[in-house]
CSV table of C-alpha atoms in Angstrom, one decimal:
chain,number,residue,atom,x,y,z
A,18,UNK,CA,0.0,0.0,0.0
A,19,UNK,CA,1.6,3.4,-1.0
A,20,UNK,CA,2.4,5.8,1.8
A,21,UNK,CA,0.0,8.7,2.2
A,22,UNK,CA,1.4,12.0,1.1
A,23,UNK,CA,2.0,14.4,3.9
A,24,UNK,CA,-0.6,17.2,3.8
A,25,UNK,CA,0.8,20.7,3.2
A,26,UNK,CA,0.3,23.3,5.9
A,27,UNK,CA,2.1,26.6,6.6
A,28,UNK,CA,2.5,25.5,10.3
A,29,UNK,CA,4.0,22.0,9.8
A,30,UNK,CA,7.4,21.0,8.4
A,31,UNK,CA,7.1,20.3,4.6
A,32,UNK,CA,9.3,18.0,2.5
A,33,UNK,CA,11.1,18.9,-0.7
A,34,UNK,CA,9.5,15.8,-2.3
A,35,UNK,CA,6.2,17.7,-2.1
A,36,UNK,CA,7.6,20.6,-4.1
A,37,UNK,CA,6.4,21.0,-7.7
A,38,UNK,CA,9.1,23.4,-8.6
A,39,UNK,CA,11.8,22.4,-11.1
A,40,UNK,CA,15.3,22.1,-9.7
A,41,UNK,CA,18.3,23.0,-11.9
A,42,UNK,CA,21.7,22.3,-10.5
A,43,UNK,CA,24.9,24.2,-11.6
A,44,UNK,CA,28.0,22.3,-10.5
A,45,UNK,CA,31.4,23.5,-9.6
A,46,UNK,CA,32.6,23.5,-13.2
A,47,UNK,CA,29.7,25.8,-14.2
A,48,UNK,CA,30.5,28.1,-11.3
A,49,UNK,CA,34.2,28.3,-12.5
A,50,UNK,CA,32.9,29.2,-16.0
A,51,UNK,CA,30.7,32.0,-14.7
A,52,UNK,CA,33.5,33.4,-12.6
A,53,UNK,CA,35.8,33.5,-15.6
A,54,UNK,CA,33.1,35.2,-17.6
A,55,UNK,CA,32.6,37.7,-14.8
A,56,UNK,CA,36.3,38.5,-14.7
A,57,UNK,CA,36.4,39.0,-18.4
A,58,UNK,CA,33.5,41.4,-18.1
A,59,UNK,CA,35.3,43.3,-15.4
A,60,UNK,CA,38.5,43.6,-17.4
A,61,UNK,CA,36.7,45.4,-20.2
A,62,UNK,CA,36.5,48.4,-17.9
A,63,UNK,CA,36.5,49.2,-14.2
A,64,UNK,CA,33.1,49.2,-12.6
A,65,UNK,CA,31.6,49.7,-9.1
A,66,UNK,CA,32.5,46.2,-7.9
A,67,UNK,CA,36.2,46.4,-9.1
A,68,UNK,CA,36.5,49.9,-7.5
A,69,UNK,CA,35.0,48.6,-4.2
A,70,UNK,CA,37.5,45.7,-4.0
A,71,UNK,CA,40.3,48.2,-4.9
A,72,UNK,CA,39.2,50.4,-2.0
A,73,UNK,CA,39.4,47.4,0.3
A,74,UNK,CA,43.2,47.4,-0.3
A,75,UNK,CA,43.5,50.8,1.2
A,76,UNK,CA,41.8,49.9,4.5
A,77,UNK,CA,43.8,49.0,7.5
A,78,UNK,CA,43.3,45.6,9.1
A,79,UNK,CA,42.6,45.5,12.8
A,80,UNK,CA,44.8,43.0,14.6
A,81,UNK,CA,41.9,40.8,15.4
A,82,UNK,CA,41.7,37.0,15.0
A,83,UNK,CA,37.9,36.9,15.2
A,84,UNK,CA,36.8,40.0,13.3
A,85,UNK,CA,35.6,39.6,9.7
A,86,UNK,CA,38.2,40.6,7.2
A,87,UNK,CA,38.2,41.0,3.4
A,88,UNK,CA,41.8,41.4,2.1
A,89,UNK,CA,43.2,42.0,-1.4
A,90,UNK,CA,46.8,42.8,-0.7
A,91,UNK,CA,48.7,41.6,-3.7
A,92,UNK,CA,48.4,40.6,-7.3
A,93,UNK,CA,45.7,40.9,-10.0
A,94,UNK,CA,42.0,41.1,-9.3
A,95,UNK,CA,41.2,37.4,-9.3
A,96,UNK,CA,39.4,35.3,-6.6
A,97,UNK,CA,42.6,33.5,-5.5
A,98,UNK,CA,44.1,36.9,-4.5
A,99,UNK,CA,41.1,38.1,-2.5
A,100,UNK,CA,40.9,36.6,1.0
A,101,UNK,CA,38.0,36.4,3.5
A,102,UNK,CA,37.9,35.6,7.2
A,103,UNK,CA,35.5,32.8,7.8
A,104,UNK,CA,32.9,33.2,10.5
A,105,UNK,CA,33.0,29.5,11.6
A,106,UNK,CA,36.7,28.8,11.8
A,107,UNK,CA,38.4,32.2,11.7
A,108,UNK,CA,40.6,31.1,8.8
A,109,UNK,CA,41.7,33.6,6.2
A,110,UNK,CA,40.9,31.8,2.9
A,111,UNK,CA,40.8,33.0,-0.7
A,112,UNK,CA,37.5,33.4,-2.6
A,113,UNK,CA,38.5,30.9,-5.3
A,114,UNK,CA,36.5,28.1,-3.7
A,115,UNK,CA,33.5,27.2,-5.9
A,116,UNK,CA,30.2,25.7,-5.0
A,117,UNK,CA,27.1,23.9,-6.3
A,118,UNK,CA,24.0,26.0,-6.9
A,119,UNK,CA,20.5,24.6,-6.7
A,120,UNK,CA,18.0,26.8,-8.5
A,121,UNK,CA,14.3,26.1,-8.0
A,122,UNK,CA,11.9,27.7,-10.5
A,123,UNK,CA,8.5,27.3,-12.2
A,124,UNK,CA,8.1,24.7,-14.9
A,125,UNK,CA,7.2,27.4,-17.4
A,126,UNK,CA,10.9,28.6,-17.4
A,127,UNK,CA,11.9,25.1,-18.4
A,128,UNK,CA,9.3,24.9,-21.1
A,129,UNK,CA,10.7,28.2,-22.5
A,130,UNK,CA,14.2,26.7,-22.3
A,131,UNK,CA,15.4,29.5,-20.1
A,132,UNK,CA,18.9,29.0,-18.7
A,133,UNK,CA,19.5,29.4,-15.0
A,134,UNK,CA,23.1,30.6,-15.6
A,135,UNK,CA,22.0,34.3,-15.8
A,136,UNK,CA,20.3,34.0,-12.4
A,137,UNK,CA,23.6,33.0,-10.7
A,138,UNK,CA,25.6,35.4,-12.9
A,139,UNK,CA,23.5,38.3,-11.8
A,140,UNK,CA,24.4,37.9,-8.1
A,141,UNK,CA,27.8,36.2,-8.6
A,142,UNK,CA,29.9,38.7,-6.5
A,143,UNK,CA,27.4,38.4,-3.6
A,144,UNK,CA,27.5,34.6,-3.7
A,145,UNK,CA,31.3,34.7,-3.9
A,146,UNK,CA,31.5,36.8,-0.7
A,147,UNK,CA,28.9,34.8,1.2
A,148,UNK,CA,30.5,31.5,0.2
A,149,UNK,CA,33.9,32.9,1.3
A,150,UNK,CA,32.6,33.8,4.7
A,151,UNK,CA,32.2,30.1,5.6
A,152,UNK,CA,34.7,27.3,5.9
A,153,UNK,CA,32.0,24.6,5.9
A,154,UNK,CA,28.3,24.4,5.1
A,155,UNK,CA,28.3,26.6,1.9
A,156,UNK,CA,29.3,24.0,-0.7
A,157,UNK,CA,25.7,24.1,-1.7
A,158,UNK,CA,23.7,27.3,-2.3
A,159,UNK,CA,20.0,27.4,-2.8
A,160,UNK,CA,18.0,29.9,-4.8
A,161,UNK,CA,14.3,30.1,-5.5
A,162,UNK,CA,13.4,32.1,-8.6
A,163,UNK,CA,10.2,34.3,-8.4
A,164,UNK,CA,8.7,37.3,-10.2
A,165,UNK,CA,7.8,39.1,-7.0
A,166,UNK,CA,7.8,42.9,-7.0
A,167,UNK,CA,9.4,45.0,-4.3
A,168,UNK,CA,6.4,45.3,-1.9
A,169,UNK,CA,5.5,41.7,-2.4
A,170,UNK,CA,9.1,40.7,-1.6
A,171,UNK,CA,8.9,42.8,1.6
A,172,UNK,CA,5.6,41.1,2.6
A,173,UNK,CA,6.9,37.6,1.9
A,174,UNK,CA,10.1,38.4,3.9
A,175,UNK,CA,8.0,39.4,7.0
A,176,UNK,CA,5.9,36.2,6.5
A,177,UNK,CA,9.0,34.0,6.6
A,178,UNK,CA,10.3,35.7,9.7
A,179,UNK,CA,7.0,35.2,11.4
A,180,UNK,CA,6.7,31.5,10.4
A,181,UNK,CA,10.3,30.7,11.4
A,182,UNK,CA,10.0,32.4,14.7
A,183,UNK,CA,6.9,30.5,15.8
A,184,UNK,CA,6.9,27.1,14.0
A,185,UNK,CA,10.5,25.8,14.1
A,186,UNK,CA,11.1,23.5,17.0
A,187,UNK,CA,8.2,24.7,19.2
A,188,UNK,CA,4.4,24.1,19.1
A,189,UNK,CA,2.6,27.0,17.6
A,190,UNK,CA,0.0,28.8,19.7
A,191,UNK,CA,-3.5,28.8,18.3
A,192,UNK,CA,-3.6,32.6,18.1
A,193,UNK,CA,-0.3,32.7,16.2
A,194,UNK,CA,-1.4,29.8,13.9
A,195,UNK,CA,-4.5,31.8,13.0
A,196,UNK,CA,-2.3,34.8,12.2
A,197,UNK,CA,0.0,32.7,10.0
A,198,UNK,CA,-2.9,31.1,8.2
A,199,UNK,CA,-4.5,34.5,7.6
A,200,UNK,CA,-1.2,36.0,6.2
A,201,UNK,CA,-0.7,32.9,4.1
A,202,UNK,CA,-4.1,33.2,2.5
A,203,UNK,CA,-3.7,37.0,1.9
A,204,UNK,CA,-0.3,36.5,0.2
A,205,UNK,CA,-1.6,33.6,-1.9
A,206,UNK,CA,-4.6,35.6,-3.1
A,207,UNK,CA,-2.5,38.7,-3.8
A,208,UNK,CA,0.0,36.8,-5.9
A,209,UNK,CA,-2.6,34.9,-7.8
A,210,UNK,CA,-4.3,38.1,-8.7
A,211,UNK,CA,-1.0,39.5,-10.0
A,212,UNK,CA,-0.4,36.2,-11.8
A,213,UNK,CA,2.9,35.6,-10.0
A,214,UNK,CA,4.7,32.3,-10.7
A,215,UNK,CA,5.4,30.2,-8.9
A,216,UNK,CA,2.3,30.5,-6.7
A,217,UNK,CA,2.9,31.5,-3.0
A,218,UNK,CA,2.1,28.0,-1.6
A,219,UNK,CA,4.9,26.5,-3.7
A,220,UNK,CA,7.3,29.3,-2.7
A,221,UNK,CA,6.5,28.7,0.9
A,222,UNK,CA,6.6,24.9,0.7
A,223,UNK,CA,10.0,24.9,-1.1
A,224,UNK,CA,11.5,27.6,1.1
A,225,UNK,CA,10.7,26.0,4.4
A,226,UNK,CA,11.6,22.5,3.1
A,227,UNK,CA,15.1,23.7,2.2
A,228,UNK,CA,15.5,25.2,5.7
A,229,UNK,CA,14.3,22.0,7.4
A,230,UNK,CA,16.2,19.4,5.2
A,231,UNK,CA,19.3,21.2,4.0
A,232,UNK,CA,20.1,23.6,6.9
A,233,UNK,CA,21.7,26.2,4.7
A,234,UNK,CA,23.7,29.2,6.0
A,235,UNK,CA,21.6,31.4,3.8
A,236,UNK,CA,18.9,31.1,1.2
A,237,UNK,CA,18.0,33.5,-1.7
A,238,UNK,CA,14.7,34.5,-3.2
A,239,UNK,CA,15.6,35.8,-6.6
A,240,UNK,CA,13.3,38.1,-8.4
A,241,UNK,CA,13.7,38.7,-12.2
A,242,UNK,CA,11.4,41.7,-12.0
A,243,UNK,CA,13.1,44.9,-13.1
A,244,UNK,CA,11.2,46.8,-10.4
A,245,UNK,CA,12.2,44.6,-7.5
A,246,UNK,CA,15.3,43.2,-5.7
A,247,UNK,CA,16.4,39.7,-4.6
A,248,UNK,CA,16.3,38.9,-0.9
A,249,UNK,CA,19.0,37.1,1.0
A,250,UNK,CA,17.8,35.3,4.1
A,251,UNK,CA,20.3,34.3,6.8
A,252,UNK,CA,19.7,31.5,9.2
A,253,UNK,CA,21.8,32.8,12.1
A,254,UNK,CA,23.0,36.3,13.0
A,255,UNK,CA,26.7,35.3,12.9
A,256,UNK,CA,26.3,34.6,9.1
A,257,UNK,CA,25.6,38.3,8.4
A,258,UNK,CA,28.4,40.3,6.8
A,259,UNK,CA,30.1,42.9,9.0
A,260,UNK,CA,28.9,46.4,8.5
A,261,UNK,CA,32.4,47.8,9.0
A,262,UNK,CA,33.5,46.1,5.8
A,263,UNK,CA,30.4,46.2,3.6
A,264,UNK,CA,28.8,49.6,4.4
A,265,UNK,CA,29.7,50.9,0.9
A,266,UNK,CA,29.2,47.7,-1.0
A,267,UNK,CA,27.7,48.4,-4.5
A,268,UNK,CA,24.0,48.1,-5.0
A,269,UNK,CA,24.3,46.0,-8.1
A,270,UNK,CA,22.3,48.5,-10.2
A,271,UNK,CA,24.2,49.4,-13.5
A,272,UNK,CA,22.7,52.9,-13.6
A,273,UNK,CA,25.3,55.3,-12.3
A,274,UNK,CA,22.6,57.7,-11.1
A,275,UNK,CA,20.9,55.2,-8.8
A,276,UNK,CA,20.5,55.7,-5.1
A,277,UNK,CA,20.9,53.4,-2.1
A,278,UNK,CA,17.2,52.6,-2.3
A,279,UNK,CA,17.8,51.1,-5.8
A,280,UNK,CA,19.1,47.6,-5.2
A,281,UNK,CA,19.2,44.5,-7.4
A,282,UNK,CA,20.3,42.4,-4.5
A,283,UNK,CA,19.4,43.4,-1.0
A,284,UNK,CA,22.9,42.8,0.4
A,285,UNK,CA,23.0,43.7,4.2
A,286,UNK,CA,25.5,46.6,4.0
A,287,UNK,CA,24.5,47.7,7.5
A,288,UNK,CA,24.9,44.4,9.1
A,289,UNK,CA,22.1,43.1,11.4
A,290,UNK,CA,20.3,46.4,11.0
A,291,UNK,CA,19.2,45.6,7.5
A,292,UNK,CA,19.7,41.9,7.2
A,293,UNK,CA,16.8,39.4,7.0
A,294,UNK,CA,17.7,36.9,9.7
A,295,UNK,CA,15.4,33.9,10.4
A,296,UNK,CA,14.9,32.8,14.0
A,297,UNK,CA,15.3,29.1,13.5
A,298,UNK,CA,15.3,26.6,16.4
A,299,UNK,CA,16.3,23.0,15.8
A,300,UNK,CA,13.8,20.6,17.4
A,301,UNK,CA,15.1,18.7,20.3
A,302,UNK,CA,18.0,20.9,21.2
A,303,UNK,CA,18.7,24.6,21.5
A,304,UNK,CA,20.6,25.9,18.5
A,305,UNK,CA,23.9,27.3,19.6
A,306,UNK,CA,26.6,28.4,17.2
A,307,UNK,CA,30.0,29.3,18.6
A,308,UNK,CA,32.7,30.3,16.1
A,309,UNK,CA,36.0,28.5,16.5
A,310,UNK,CA,39.4,29.8,16.0
A,311,UNK,CA,41.3,27.2,14.1
A,312,UNK,CA,44.8,26.7,12.6
A,313,UNK,CA,44.8,28.4,9.2
A,314,UNK,CA,46.0,25.3,7.4
A,315,UNK,CA,42.9,24.0,5.7
A,316,UNK,CA,43.4,20.3,6.5
A,317,UNK,CA,44.1,20.9,10.3
A,318,UNK,CA,41.3,20.4,12.8
A,319,UNK,CA,43.2,22.0,15.8
A,320,UNK,CA,41.0,24.6,17.5
A,321,UNK,CA,42.6,27.2,19.8
A,322,UNK,CA,41.2,28.6,23.0
A,323,UNK,CA,39.7,32.1,23.2
A,324,UNK,CA,42.6,33.3,25.4
A,325,UNK,CA,44.5,36.4,24.2
A,326,UNK,CA,47.6,35.7,22.1
A,327,UNK,CA,51.1,36.1,23.5
A,328,UNK,CA,53.7,38.4,22.0
A,329,UNK,CA,55.0,37.6,18.5
A,330,UNK,CA,58.6,37.1,17.6
A,331,UNK,CA,60.6,35.9,14.6
A,332,UNK,CA,61.4,37.1,11.1
A,333,UNK,CA,59.3,39.9,9.6
A,334,UNK,CA,59.7,38.7,6.0
A,335,UNK,CA,56.5,36.7,6.0
A,336,UNK,CA,58.3,33.4,5.3
A,337,UNK,CA,57.6,30.2,7.1
A,338,UNK,CA,60.1,31.2,9.7
A,339,UNK,CA,57.9,34.2,10.6
A,340,UNK,CA,55.9,32.1,13.0
A,341,UNK,CA,56.5,32.5,16.8
A,342,UNK,CA,59.0,30.0,18.0
A,343,UNK,CA,57.7,26.7,19.3
A,344,UNK,CA,60.0,27.0,22.3
A,345,UNK,CA,58.2,30.0,23.8
A,346,UNK,CA,56.3,29.7,27.0
A,347,UNK,CA,53.0,30.4,25.2
A,348,UNK,CA,50.6,27.4,25.6
A,349,UNK,CA,50.1,25.5,22.4
A,350,UNK,CA,46.3,25.9,22.4
A,351,UNK,CA,46.6,29.7,22.1
A,352,UNK,CA,48.1,29.2,18.6
A,353,UNK,CA,51.1,30.9,17.1
A,354,UNK,CA,50.7,34.0,15.0
A,355,UNK,CA,52.3,34.9,11.7
A,356,UNK,CA,54.5,37.8,12.8
A,357,UNK,CA,54.4,39.7,9.5
A,358,UNK,CA,50.6,40.2,9.0
A,359,UNK,CA,49.5,38.9,12.4
A,360,UNK,CA,46.2,37.9,10.8
A,361,UNK,CA,46.4,34.1,11.0
A,362,UNK,CA,47.3,31.5,13.6
A,363,UNK,CA,49.0,28.1,13.2
A,364,UNK,CA,49.3,25.1,15.6
A,365,UNK,CA,52.9,24.3,14.4
A,366,UNK,CA,55.6,25.4,12.0
A,367,UNK,CA,54.9,22.5,9.7
A,368,UNK,CA,51.4,23.7,9.0
A,369,UNK,CA,52.5,27.2,8.3
A,370,UNK,CA,55.0,25.9,5.7
A,371,UNK,CA,52.2,23.9,4.1
A,372,UNK,CA,49.9,27.0,4.1
A,373,UNK,CA,52.6,29.4,2.8
A,374,UNK,CA,51.9,28.9,-0.9
A,375,UNK,CA,48.4,30.2,-0.4
A,376,UNK,CA,49.0,32.6,2.5
A,377,UNK,CA,51.9,34.4,0.8
A,378,UNK,CA,49.3,36.0,-1.6
A,379,UNK,CA,47.8,38.0,1.2
A,380,UNK,CA,50.6,38.2,3.8
A,381,UNK,CA,52.0,41.8,4.1
A,382,UNK,CA,53.5,43.7,7.1
A,383,UNK,CA,50.6,45.2,9.0
A,384,UNK,CA,50.9,48.9,9.4
A,385,UNK,CA,48.7,49.0,12.6
A,386,UNK,CA,50.8,49.3,15.7
């Protein structure tokens, strides 16, 4: 006897198997191709993104092991020369790591043989930065394509905040359930009248199913309407970019006369103040995320304590000998800091040697005293 299909409800966990949206997957090779195309486009003439990355070079790095950092200190404007501090391990890693993108869209787009490559290409710099902020958990990125306009996107955003706050991991109160049901009906009827595709129940089902089953760091609602923007949803406050770095990040609009209100991608340039963060609680246990501070060698799993670092010593040339001596009185679990840039820690000299081929592309003497 076949299993009964789970009924859909905005207040109960859905399953991706219930979704009627078409999924198109772009693998790592496709991402590489898009990045190469993006770099070729940038080389044709400097634009807002290139200028913003260039300005990053002029900013002084605070001597902090935990603070988010975006550094382009040497070489040409290519992802392997731009480094980002990860929020989960504290490592300084280049942006040349690719990812797999899962794009969910209405069947009509497949019938029209519309490619999903332009969807990813449109927000490629944002995806590169958000991918680079995480050492783990971002090898897969999820995007739901819609045709929502600006006000509709704002309404849907508030709906998902409400649902995630009250239906993840805890029983929903009857009064809140009625509120969620009423808002779900309102949005469904509004989008049907506007002939939006996919319909809101399918957006809701797929969105929450991804959150339940895939546990992404962030999820994107992409709008291909020219009068809207695409919304990035974060699943934890620590995944939001630091306002000290991204406060002047480009809006994505190619019109040089546009204002800050004109955004193709709603990137949280003011940190938590403008970010859409979903209050998700994992059933059965309280969700606690504590960022680690790990050895910068990517294959090392040594995690340091949160104690302050000891004084640095050694060569200032940035070579493998620039790490503090292993004979110092500093406890091993504090880590040993590169004495030239003082931006990364290692558990031993061998791991600094192994990491040097990569770290040398960003390692420069820090001008901050």
